[in-house]
Each structure stands twice: as C-alpha cells, then as structure tokens.
Amino acid sequence: ARLGDQLEAIATFERVLTIRKRIATPEAIANTQHNRATEYTLKGDYARALELFEEALPVWRSASNKFGEAATLTEMAALFNRTNLKQRSERAYLQALPIHRELKNLRGESAALSGLGASYRDQRRFPEALQSLQSAASSARRGNFPVEESRALRNLGTTQTLMGLHSEALSSLRTALDLVREISRPDALSAKISLSSALIRAGRTTEAIPLLEEALTFAREIQNPLEELGALYGLAQARLSNGEISAALTHANAAMALAARQILKVSSDQTRSLALSRYSDVYRLSSEILLRSGQPKAALQALERGRARILLDLMSKAKVAPVIASPLLEEERRLRSAINAKADRLTR
C-alpha cells in the first residue's frame, strides 16, 4: 500500500473507533484497535501499533474471543520480530499457536509457525527453524492457502541458504514463486528477490540477474522502496560476483541514494534504526566494490561518508546508537589494514 492510502485508512479507523466507543461493544472496539494497529505497522509507526495491540488483547481475553486473541498475538509477534525483540516475539507466537490449533485455523497456524521459524532462524537456531517452517508450509498446504504456503517456503528457503543447503533452498524458493506468480504480485516480487539472493550465494549469478531486473522494474512500478532497495543491492552483489565492477558500482550508488531518501521519510525511531542498519549494509557493499576495483582509498572514503551520515542522522534524533554505527567502524578498520598492506607491497 502507498503511504497516502495508509494514512487515509488510519484516519478512517480513528473515526470509526471514536464512534464505536460511544455505541459499540468492547469486542467491536478491540476489532477497530487491531485494524488500526496493522495500519500503523504498515506505516512504520511501531510504537503506536504496539500500544493499540496491547489495548485490544485484554479485551479479546475478557470476552473469551479466541479468534481475536490469536490474531492480535500473531500480529504482535511479527511486530516484535521486526523490531529485533526476538524473545518477546517467540513468546507471543508460542501463545498464539495453540489457540490457532484449537480453532482449527490453518491459515493462522501457518502464519504463527512461519513467523516463529523466522525468529528461530534470526537467532541461528536452525534445527528449530526448519521444523517450524516445514510445518508452516504443510499447514498452509492442507488448508489450500497458497500465499501463506509461499511465505513459509520463502522463509524456509532463506533458512536453507544460510545453512549452505543450496539445492534445497532453490527448490523451496522456486516453489514459493510458482505458488504466487499469478495470484499475488507483491508476494511474487518478494519471492524473486529471495530466490535471486539464494542463487547468488550458490554461485549462480547469471540466473539471478534477470530475476533481479524484473523485480527492480516491478518494485518501482508499485512504488515499494524496500523491495527496490533489495533488488538494487542484489544486482550490485551479482555484478560484483561476475567481475562487472562498473555495473556493480552503478547499482550500489543507486541503492545508497534510495536508502538516504527513505531514511529522511522515516518518523518512527525504531523504523529509523532498521533503515539505518540497511543503509550501513549498502555502504559496506559499495566500499567492497571499490576495494575490489583497486581503489582502497575511495573505499575508505565511501565507508567514512556512510558512517558520518548515520551518525548525523542518529544525532539529529538526539539518540545516538553506537550499535548501528559499529559495523561500519569494524569495516573501516579492515579497509585501513587493506590500504596499509597494499602500501607495503608497493614499497617492497
């Protein structure tokens, strides 16, 4: 959804909630709070979204509305995972899962298992991640929910890639793409980028590049900057792997420009921190490209610009977070060592 659509939806839900508080049942109010929270999540205002979810949850419980309780817990868990609160995310998913199963809600069960598996993967708990994600895909398949099955398989393929199981990962991700190619273009876009990333890691960059070019065109068409950034980053990686330094740098520069524009649009501190983290990844890739092209000083300058930009952004919010900048500091030390080593070789 576009930002304008999200803001309009939020305003509508706010008006509905005001009316419902006067005339509606507590469950109707909780339903509106849940819907508002999901819109705030899409907008990136995670703090406000969490506040609304936490208001809705006790209402569902006091009314013994299991469906509402499980839905809100699942959305809260996904929100915790996005903001790197892994333990809270895991707890919420584990609370939601038995309720979905009690209700025989296979779609909800699949969503909870898929999110739980992604959380395990991010903590590098790979055996648990595989089990959860395979179960998520199975639940969705039994219920004939192809979009949910695709999302579970996308998470599964990403996990298998990180484990070095490249053949299995490519099989999972190709199936994920096939499931949604004709029914959900946004999910197909995400699947293409995930499949491309797996192909690059498997050393099959020639196959990845056309997929990424398709993804980039569509991401721009639907104005999805996050997926556009993923496509540009993937293209830079693929071109670098192929030794196409000039093309790689062009894509990396476009990714840096896009990341900078997006950071300026972010209002939520939590969303801003996540954006800054992605921004540092782009700068590290750019510096690697320059280093590979035999320009170690330019690589160091690019990294220093990235670190300076991040620090300025953080300071402008009066919340300096060294954890965001520290990866760039480590990369800067590595580059300085590379420059010194190159200088030593030249003087021998």
Coordinates of N, CA, C and O in Angstrom, one line a residue, residues 97-249:
L97 N 0.0 -19.9 18.9 CA -0.1 -21.2 18.1 C -1.1 -22.2 18.6 O -1.9 -22.7 17.9
P98 N -1.1 -22.5 20.0 CA -2.1 -23.5 20.4 C -3.6 -23.0 20.2 O -4.5 -23.8 20.1
I99 N -3.8 -21.6 20.3 CA -5.1 -21.1 20.1 C -5.6 -21.3 18.6 O -6.7 -21.8 18.3
H100 N -4.7 -21.0 17.7 CA -5.0 -21.3 16.2 C -5.3 -22.8 16.0 O -6.2 -23.1 15.3
R101 N -4.5 -23.6 16.7 CA -4.8 -25.1 16.5 C -6.1 -25.5 17.1 O -6.8 -26.3 16.6
E102 N -6.4 -24.9 18.3 CA -7.7 -25.2 19.0 C -8.9 -24.8 18.0 O -9.9 -25.5 18.0
L103 N -8.7 -23.7 17.4 CA -9.8 -23.2 16.5 C -9.7 -23.9 15.1 O -10.6 -23.6 14.3
K104 N -8.7 -24.7 14.9 CA -8.5 -25.4 13.6 C -8.4 -24.3 12.5 O -8.9 -24.5 11.3
N105 N -7.7 -23.3 12.8 CA -7.4 -22.1 11.9 C -6.1 -22.4 11.2 O -5.0 -22.0 11.7
L106 N -6.1 -23.1 10.1 CA -4.8 -23.5 9.5 C -4.1 -22.3 8.9 O -2.8 -22.3 8.9
R107 N -4.8 -21.3 8.5 CA -4.1 -20.1 8.0 C -3.3 -19.4 9.1 O -2.2 -19.0 9.0
G108 N -4.0 -19.2 10.3 CA -3.3 -18.6 11.4 C -2.2 -19.5 11.9 O -1.2 -19.0 12.3
E109 N -2.4 -20.8 12.0 CA -1.4 -21.7 12.4 C -0.1 -21.6 11.5 O 1.0 -21.5 12.0
S110 N -0.4 -21.5 10.2 CA 0.8 -21.4 9.3 C 1.5 -20.1 9.5 O 2.8 -20.0 9.5
A111 N 0.8 -19.0 9.7 CA 1.4 -17.7 9.9 C 2.2 -17.7 11.2 O 3.3 -17.1 11.2
A112 N 1.7 -18.3 12.2 CA 2.4 -18.3 13.5 C 3.7 -19.2 13.4 O 4.7 -18.8 13.9
L113 N 3.5 -20.3 12.8 CA 4.7 -21.2 12.6 C 5.8 -20.6 11.7 O 7.0 -20.7 12.0
S114 N 5.3 -19.9 10.7 CA 6.3 -19.3 9.8 C 7.0 -18.1 10.5 O 8.3 -18.0 10.4
G115 N 6.3 -17.3 11.2 CA 7.0 -16.2 12.0 C 7.9 -16.8 13.0 O 9.0 -16.3 13.3
L116 N 7.5 -17.8 13.7 CA 8.3 -18.5 14.8 C 9.6 -19.0 14.1 O 10.7 -18.9 14.7
G117 N 9.4 -19.7 13.0 CA 10.6 -20.2 12.3 C 11.6 -19.1 11.9 O 12.8 -19.3 12.0
A118 N 11.0 -18.0 11.4 CA 11.9 -16.9 11.0 C 12.7 -16.3 12.2 O 13.8 -15.9 12.1
S119 N 11.9 -16.3 13.4 CA 12.6 -15.8 14.6 C 13.7 -16.7 15.0 O 14.8 -16.3 15.4
Y120 N 13.5 -18.0 15.0 CA 14.5 -19.0 15.3 C 15.7 -18.9 14.3 O 16.8 -18.9 14.7
R121 N 15.4 -18.7 13.0 CA 16.5 -18.5 12.1 C 17.4 -17.3 12.4 O 18.6 -17.4 12.3
D122 N 16.7 -16.2 12.7 CA 17.5 -15.0 13.1 C 18.4 -15.2 14.3 O 19.3 -14.5 14.5
Q123 N 18.0 -16.1 15.1 CA 18.8 -16.5 16.3 C 19.8 -17.6 16.0 O 20.4 -18.1 16.9
R124 N 19.8 -18.0 14.7 CA 20.6 -19.1 14.3 C 20.3 -20.4 15.0 O 21.2 -21.3 15.2
R125 N 19.1 -20.6 15.3 CA 18.6 -21.9 15.9 C 18.0 -22.7 14.7 O 16.8 -22.8 14.6
F126 N 18.9 -23.2 13.8 CA 18.4 -23.7 12.5 C 17.6 -24.9 12.6 O 16.6 -25.0 11.9
P127 N 17.9 -25.9 13.5 CA 17.0 -27.1 13.5 C 15.6 -26.8 13.9 O 14.6 -27.3 13.3
E128 N 15.4 -25.9 14.9 CA 14.1 -25.5 15.3 C 13.4 -24.7 14.1 O 12.2 -24.8 13.9
A129 N 14.2 -23.8 13.5 CA 13.6 -23.0 12.4 C 13.1 -23.9 11.2 O 12.0 -23.7 10.7
L130 N 13.9 -25.0 10.9 CA 13.5 -25.9 9.8 C 12.2 -26.6 10.1 O 11.3 -26.7 9.3
Q131 N 12.1 -27.1 11.4 CA 10.9 -27.8 11.8 C 9.7 -26.9 11.8 O 8.6 -27.3 11.2
S132 N 9.8 -25.7 12.3 CA 8.7 -24.8 12.3 C 8.2 -24.4 10.9 O 7.0 -24.3 10.6
L133 N 9.2 -24.1 10.0 CA 8.9 -23.6 8.7 C 8.3 -24.7 7.8 O 7.4 -24.5 7.0
Q134 N 8.8 -26.0 8.0 CA 8.2 -27.1 7.2 C 6.8 -27.3 7.7 O 5.9 -27.6 6.9
S135 N 6.6 -27.2 9.0 CA 5.2 -27.4 9.5 C 4.3 -26.3 9.0 O 3.1 -26.5 8.7
A136 N 4.8 -25.0 8.9 CA 4.0 -23.9 8.4 C 3.6 -24.1 7.0 O 2.4 -23.9 6.6
A137 N 4.5 -24.6 6.1 CA 4.2 -24.9 4.8 C 3.1 -26.0 4.7 O 2.2 -25.9 3.9
S138 N 3.3 -27.0 5.5 CA 2.3 -28.1 5.5 C 0.9 -27.7 5.9 O -0.1 -28.1 5.3
S139 N 0.8 -26.9 7.0 CA -0.5 -26.4 7.4 C -1.2 -25.6 6.3 O -2.4 -25.7 6.1
A140 N -0.4 -24.7 5.7 CA -1.0 -23.9 4.6 C -1.4 -24.7 3.4 O -2.5 -24.5 2.8
R141 N -0.7 -25.8 3.1 CA -1.0 -26.6 2.0 C -2.3 -27.4 2.3 O -3.2 -27.6 1.5
R142 N -2.4 -27.9 3.6 CA -3.6 -28.6 4.0 C -4.9 -27.7 3.9 O -6.0 -28.2 3.5
G143 N -4.7 -26.5 4.2 CA -5.8 -25.6 4.1 C -6.0 -24.9 2.8 O -7.0 -24.1 2.6
N144 N -5.2 -25.2 1.8 CA -5.2 -24.7 0.5 C -5.1 -23.1 0.5 O -5.9 -22.4 -0.1
F145 N -4.1 -22.7 1.2 CA -3.7 -21.3 1.3 C -2.4 -21.0 0.6 O -1.3 -21.1 1.2
P146 N -2.4 -20.8 -0.7 CA -1.1 -20.8 -1.5 C -0.2 -19.6 -1.1 O 1.0 -19.7 -1.1
V147 N -0.8 -18.4 -0.7 CA 0.0 -17.3 -0.4 C 0.8 -17.6 0.9 O 2.0 -17.3 1.0
E148 N 0.0 -18.1 1.9 CA 0.7 -18.5 3.2 C 1.7 -19.6 3.0 O 2.8 -19.5 3.6
E149 N 1.5 -20.5 2.1 CA 2.4 -21.6 1.8 C 3.7 -21.0 1.2 O 4.8 -21.4 1.5
S150 N 3.5 -20.1 0.3 CA 4.6 -19.4 -0.4 C 5.5 -18.7 0.6 O 6.7 -18.7 0.6
R151 N 4.8 -17.9 1.5 CA 5.6 -17.2 2.5 C 6.4 -18.1 3.4 O 7.5 -17.8 3.8
A152 N 5.8 -19.2 3.8 CA 6.5 -20.2 4.7 C 7.7 -20.8 3.9 O 8.8 -20.9 4.4
L153 N 7.5 -21.1 2.6 CA 8.6 -21.7 1.8 C 9.7 -20.7 1.6 O 10.8 -21.0 1.4
R154 N 9.3 -19.4 1.4 CA 10.3 -18.3 1.3 C 11.2 -18.2 2.5 O 12.4 -18.1 2.4
N155 N 10.5 -18.3 3.7 CA 11.3 -18.3 4.9 C 12.2 -19.6 5.0 O 13.3 -19.5 5.5
L156 N 11.6 -20.7 4.6 CA 12.4 -21.9 4.6 C 13.6 -21.9 3.7 O 14.7 -22.3 4.1
G157 N 13.4 -21.4 2.5 CA 14.5 -21.3 1.5 C 15.6 -20.4 2.0 O 16.8 -20.7 1.9
T158 N 15.2 -19.3 2.6 CA 16.2 -18.3 3.2 C 17.0 -19.0 4.3 O 18.2 -18.9 4.4
T159 N 16.3 -19.8 5.1 CA 17.0 -20.6 6.2 C 18.0 -21.6 5.6 O 19.1 -21.7 6.1
Q160 N 17.5 -22.3 4.6 CA 18.3 -23.4 4.0 C 19.6 -22.7 3.3 O 20.7 -23.3 3.4
T161 N 19.4 -21.5 2.8 CA 20.5 -20.8 2.2 C 21.6 -20.5 3.2 O 22.8 -20.8 3.0
L162 N 21.1 -20.0 4.4 CA 22.1 -19.7 5.4 C 22.8 -20.9 6.0 O 23.9 -20.8 6.5
M163 N 22.1 -22.1 5.8 CA 22.7 -23.3 6.3 C 23.6 -23.9 5.2 O 24.3 -25.0 5.5
G164 N 23.7 -23.3 4.1 CA 24.5 -23.9 3.0 C 23.8 -25.0 2.2 O 24.5 -25.7 1.4
L165 N 22.5 -25.2 2.4 CA 21.8 -26.2 1.7 C 21.2 -25.6 0.4 O 20.0 -25.4 0.3
H166 N 22.1 -25.3 -0.5 CA 21.7 -24.5 -1.7 C 20.7 -25.2 -2.6 O 19.8 -24.6 -3.1
S167 N 20.8 -26.5 -2.8 CA 19.9 -27.2 -3.7 C 18.5 -27.2 -3.1 O 17.5 -26.9 -3.8
E168 N 18.4 -27.5 -1.8 CA 17.1 -27.5 -1.1 C 16.5 -26.1 -1.1 O 15.3 -25.9 -1.3
A169 N 17.4 -25.1 -0.9 CA 16.9 -23.7 -0.8 C 16.3 -23.3 -2.1 O 15.2 -22.7 -2.2
L170 N 17.0 -23.6 -3.2 CA 16.5 -23.2 -4.6 C 15.2 -23.9 -4.9 O 14.3 -23.3 -5.5
S171 N 15.0 -25.1 -4.5 CA 13.8 -25.9 -4.7 C 12.6 -25.2 -3.9 O 11.6 -25.0 -4.5
S172 N 12.9 -24.9 -2.7 CA 11.9 -24.2 -1.8 C 11.4 -22.9 -2.4 O 10.3 -22.5 -2.5
L173 N 12.4 -22.1 -2.8 CA 12.1 -20.7 -3.3 C 11.5 -20.7 -4.7 O 10.7 -19.9 -5.0
R174 N 11.9 -21.7 -5.5 CA 11.2 -21.8 -6.8 C 9.7 -22.2 -6.7 O 8.8 -21.6 -7.3
T175 N 9.5 -23.1 -5.7 CA 8.1 -23.4 -5.5 C 7.3 -22.2 -4.9 O 6.1 -22.0 -5.2
A176 N 8.0 -21.5 -4.0 CA 7.3 -20.3 -3.4 C 6.9 -19.3 -4.5 O 5.8 -18.7 -4.4
L177 N 7.8 -19.1 -5.4 CA 7.5 -18.2 -6.5 C 6.4 -18.7 -7.4 O 5.4 -18.0 -7.8
D178 N 6.4 -20.0 -7.7 CA 5.4 -20.6 -8.6 C 4.0 -20.5 -8.0 O 3.0 -20.3 -8.7
L179 N 3.9 -20.6 -6.7 CA 2.6 -20.6 -6.0 C 1.9 -19.3 -6.1 O 0.7 -19.2 -6.1
V180 N 2.7 -18.2 -6.2 CA 2.0 -16.8 -6.1 C 2.2 -16.0 -7.4 O 1.7 -14.9 -7.5
R181 N 2.9 -16.6 -8.4 CA 3.2 -15.8 -9.6 C 2.0 -15.2 -10.2 O 2.0 -14.1 -10.7
E182 N 0.9 -15.9 -10.2 CA -0.3 -15.5 -10.9 C -1.4 -14.9 -10.0 O -2.4 -14.4 -10.5
I183 N -1.2 -15.0 -8.7 CA -2.2 -14.6 -7.7 C -1.8 -13.4 -6.8 O -2.7 -12.8 -6.2
S184 N -0.6 -13.2 -6.6 CA -0.1 -12.1 -5.7 C 1.2 -11.5 -6.2 O 2.3 -12.1 -5.9
R185 N 1.1 -10.5 -6.9 CA 2.3 -9.9 -7.5 C 3.3 -9.4 -6.4 O 4.5 -9.6 -6.5
P186 N 2.8 -8.8 -5.3 CA 3.8 -8.4 -4.3 C 4.5 -9.5 -3.7 O 5.7 -9.5 -3.4
D187 N 3.8 -10.7 -3.4 CA 4.5 -11.8 -2.9 C 5.4 -12.4 -3.9 O 6.5 -12.9 -3.6
A188 N 5.0 -12.4 -5.2 CA 5.9 -12.9 -6.2 C 7.2 -12.0 -6.3 O 8.3 -12.5 -6.5
L189 N 7.1 -10.7 -6.1 CA 8.2 -9.8 -6.0 C 9.2 -10.2 -4.9 O 10.4 -10.4 -5.1
S190 N 8.6 -10.4 -3.7 CA 9.5 -10.8 -2.6 C 10.1 -12.2 -2.9 O 11.3 -12.4 -2.5
A191 N 9.4 -13.1 -3.5 CA 9.9 -14.4 -3.8 C 11.1 -14.4 -4.8 O 12.1 -15.1 -4.7
K192 N 10.9 -13.5 -5.8 CA 12.0 -13.3 -6.8 C 13.3 -12.8 -6.1 O 14.4 -13.3 -6.5
I193 N 13.2 -11.8 -5.2 CA 14.4 -11.3 -4.6 C 15.0 -12.3 -3.7 O 16.2 -12.5 -3.7
S194 N 14.2 -13.1 -2.9 CA 14.7 -14.2 -2.1 C 15.4 -15.2 -2.9 O 16.5 -15.7 -2.6
L195 N 14.8 -15.6 -4.1 CA 15.4 -16.6 -4.9 C 16.7 -16.1 -5.6 O 17.7 -16.9 -5.6
S196 N 16.7 -14.9 -5.9 CA 17.9 -14.3 -6.5 C 19.1 -14.3 -5.5 O 20.2 -14.6 -5.9
S197 N 18.7 -13.9 -4.3 CA 19.8 -13.9 -3.2 C 20.4 -15.3 -3.0 O 21.6 -15.5 -2.9
A198 N 19.5 -16.4 -3.1 CA 19.9 -17.7 -2.9 C 20.8 -18.2 -4.1 O 21.8 -18.9 -4.0
L199 N 20.4 -17.7 -5.3 CA 21.2 -18.0 -6.5 C 22.6 -17.4 -6.4 O 23.6 -18.1 -6.8
I200 N 22.7 -16.2 -5.9 CA 24.0 -15.5 -5.8 C 24.8 -16.3 -4.8 O 26.0 -16.6 -5.0
R201 N 24.3 -16.7 -3.7 CA 25.0 -17.4 -2.6 C 25.5 -18.8 -3.2 O 26.5 -19.3 -2.7
A202 N 24.7 -19.3 -4.1 CA 25.0 -20.6 -4.7 C 26.0 -20.5 -5.8 O 26.4 -21.5 -6.5
G203 N 26.4 -19.3 -6.2 CA 27.4 -19.0 -7.2 C 26.7 -19.0 -8.6 O 27.4 -19.1 -9.6
R204 N 25.4 -18.8 -8.7 CA 24.7 -18.9 -10.0 C 24.2 -17.5 -10.3 O 23.0 -17.2 -10.5
T205 N 25.1 -16.5 -10.4 CA 24.7 -15.1 -10.6 C 24.1 -14.9 -11.9 O 23.2 -14.0 -12.0
T206 N 24.4 -15.6 -12.9 CA 23.9 -15.4 -14.3 C 22.4 -15.6 -14.3 O 21.6 -14.9 -14.9
E207 N 21.9 -16.6 -13.5 CA 20.5 -16.8 -13.3 C 19.8 -15.7 -12.5 O 18.6 -15.5 -12.7
A208 N 20.5 -15.2 -11.5 CA 19.9 -14.2 -10.6 C 19.6 -12.9 -11.3 O 18.6 -12.2 -10.9
I209 N 20.5 -12.5 -12.1 CA 20.4 -11.1 -12.7 C 19.1 -10.8 -13.4 O 18.5 -9.8 -13.1
P210 N 18.6 -11.7 -14.3 CA 17.3 -11.4 -14.9 C 16.1 -11.3 -13.9 O 15.3 -10.4 -14.1
L211 N 16.2 -12.1 -12.9 CA 15.1 -12.1 -11.9 C 15.2 -10.8 -11.1 O 14.1 -10.1 -10.9
L212 N 16.4 -10.3 -10.8 CA 16.5 -9.1 -10.1 C 16.1 -7.9 -10.9 O 15.5 -6.9 -10.4
E213 N 16.4 -7.9 -12.2 CA 16.0 -6.8 -13.1 C 14.5 -6.8 -13.2 O 13.9 -5.7 -13.2
E214 N 13.8 -7.9 -13.3 CA 12.3 -8.0 -13.3 C 11.8 -7.4 -12.0 O 10.8 -6.6 -11.9
A215 N 12.4 -7.8 -10.9 CA 12.0 -7.4 -9.5 C 12.2 -5.8 -9.4 O 11.3 -5.2 -8.8
L216 N 13.3 -5.3 -9.9 CA 13.5 -3.9 -9.8 C 12.5 -3.1 -10.6 O 11.9 -2.1 -10.0
T217 N 12.1 -3.6 -11.8 CA 11.1 -2.9 -12.6 C 9.8 -2.8 -11.9 O 9.1 -1.8 -11.8
F218 N 9.4 -4.0 -11.3 CA 8.1 -4.1 -10.7 C 8.1 -3.3 -9.3 O 7.1 -2.6 -9.0
A219 N 9.2 -3.4 -8.6 CA 9.2 -2.6 -7.3 C 9.0 -1.1 -7.6 O 8.3 -0.4 -6.8
R220 N 9.6 -0.6 -8.6 CA 9.5 0.8 -9.0 C 8.1 1.1 -9.4 O 7.5 2.1 -9.1
E221 N 7.5 0.1 -10.2 CA 6.1 0.3 -10.7 C 5.1 0.5 -9.6 O 4.2 1.3 -9.6
I222 N 5.2 -0.4 -8.5 CA 4.3 -0.3 -7.4 C 4.8 0.6 -6.3 O 4.1 0.7 -5.2
Q223 N 5.9 1.3 -6.5 CA 6.5 2.2 -5.5 C 6.7 1.5 -4.1 O 6.3 2.0 -3.1
N224 N 7.4 0.4 -4.2 CA 7.8 -0.3 -3.0 C 9.3 -0.1 -2.8 O 10.1 -0.8 -3.3
P225 N 9.7 0.9 -2.0 CA 11.2 1.2 -1.9 C 12.0 0.1 -1.2 O 13.2 0.0 -1.5
L226 N 11.4 -0.6 -0.2 CA 12.1 -1.6 0.4 C 12.5 -2.8 -0.5 O 13.7 -3.2 -0.5
E227 N 11.6 -3.2 -1.4 CA 11.9 -4.2 -2.3 C 12.8 -3.7 -3.4 O 13.7 -4.4 -4.0
E228 N 12.7 -2.4 -3.8 CA 13.6 -1.8 -4.7 C 15.0 -1.8 -4.2 O 15.9 -2.1 -5.0
L229 N 15.1 -1.5 -2.9 CA 16.5 -1.5 -2.3 C 17.1 -2.9 -2.4 O 18.2 -3.1 -2.7
G230 N 16.2 -3.9 -2.1 CA 16.7 -5.3 -2.1 C 17.1 -5.7 -3.5 O 18.1 -6.4 -3.6
A231 N 16.4 -5.3 -4.5 CA 16.7 -5.6 -5.9 C 18.1 -4.9 -6.3 O 18.9 -5.5 -6.9
L232 N 18.2 -3.6 -6.0 CA 19.5 -2.9 -6.3 C 20.7 -3.5 -5.6 O 21.7 -3.7 -6.2
Y233 N 20.5 -3.9 -4.3 CA 21.5 -4.5 -3.5 C 21.9 -5.8 -4.2 O 23.1 -6.1 -4.3
G234 N 20.9 -6.6 -4.5 CA 21.2 -7.9 -5.1 C 21.9 -7.8 -6.5 O 22.8 -8.5 -6.8
L235 N 21.5 -6.8 -7.3 CA 22.2 -6.6 -8.6 C 23.6 -6.1 -8.4 O 24.5 -6.6 -9.1
A236 N 23.9 -5.3 -7.4 CA 25.3 -4.9 -7.1 C 26.1 -6.1 -6.7 O 27.2 -6.3 -7.2
Q237 N 25.5 -7.0 -5.9 CA 26.2 -8.2 -5.4 C 26.5 -9.1 -6.6 O 27.6 -9.6 -6.8
A238 N 25.5 -9.3 -7.5 CA 25.6 -10.2 -8.6 C 26.6 -9.7 -9.6 O 27.5 -10.4 -10.1
R239 N 26.6 -8.4 -9.9 CA 27.5 -7.8 -10.9 C 29.0 -7.9 -10.3 O 29.9 -8.2 -11.1
L240 N 29.1 -7.7 -9.0 CA 30.4 -7.8 -8.4 C 30.9 -9.2 -8.5 O 32.1 -9.4 -8.8
S241 N 30.1 -10.2 -8.2 CA 30.5 -11.6 -8.3 C 30.9 -12.0 -9.8 O 31.8 -12.8 -9.9
N242 N 30.3 -11.3 -10.8 CA 30.7 -11.5 -12.2 C 31.9 -10.7 -12.6 O 32.3 -10.8 -13.8
G243 N 32.4 -9.9 -11.7 CA 33.6 -9.1 -12.1 C 33.2 -7.8 -12.8 O 34.1 -7.2 -13.4
E244 N 31.9 -7.5 -12.9 CA 31.4 -6.3 -13.6 C 31.5 -5.1 -12.6 O 30.4 -4.7 -12.1
I245 N 32.6 -4.6 -12.4 CA 32.8 -3.6 -11.3 C 32.0 -2.3 -11.6 O 31.4 -1.8 -10.7
S246 N 32.1 -1.8 -12.8 CA 31.4 -0.6 -13.1 C 29.9 -0.7 -12.9 O 29.2 0.2 -12.3
A247 N 29.3 -1.8 -13.4 CA 27.9 -2.0 -13.3 C 27.5 -2.2 -11.8 O 26.5 -1.7 -11.3
A248 N 28.3 -2.9 -11.1 CA 28.1 -3.1 -9.6 C 28.1 -1.8 -8.9 O 27.2 -1.6 -8.0
L249 N 29.0 -0.9 -9.2 CA 29.1 0.4 -8.5 C 27.9 1.2 -8.9 O 27.4 1.9 -8.0

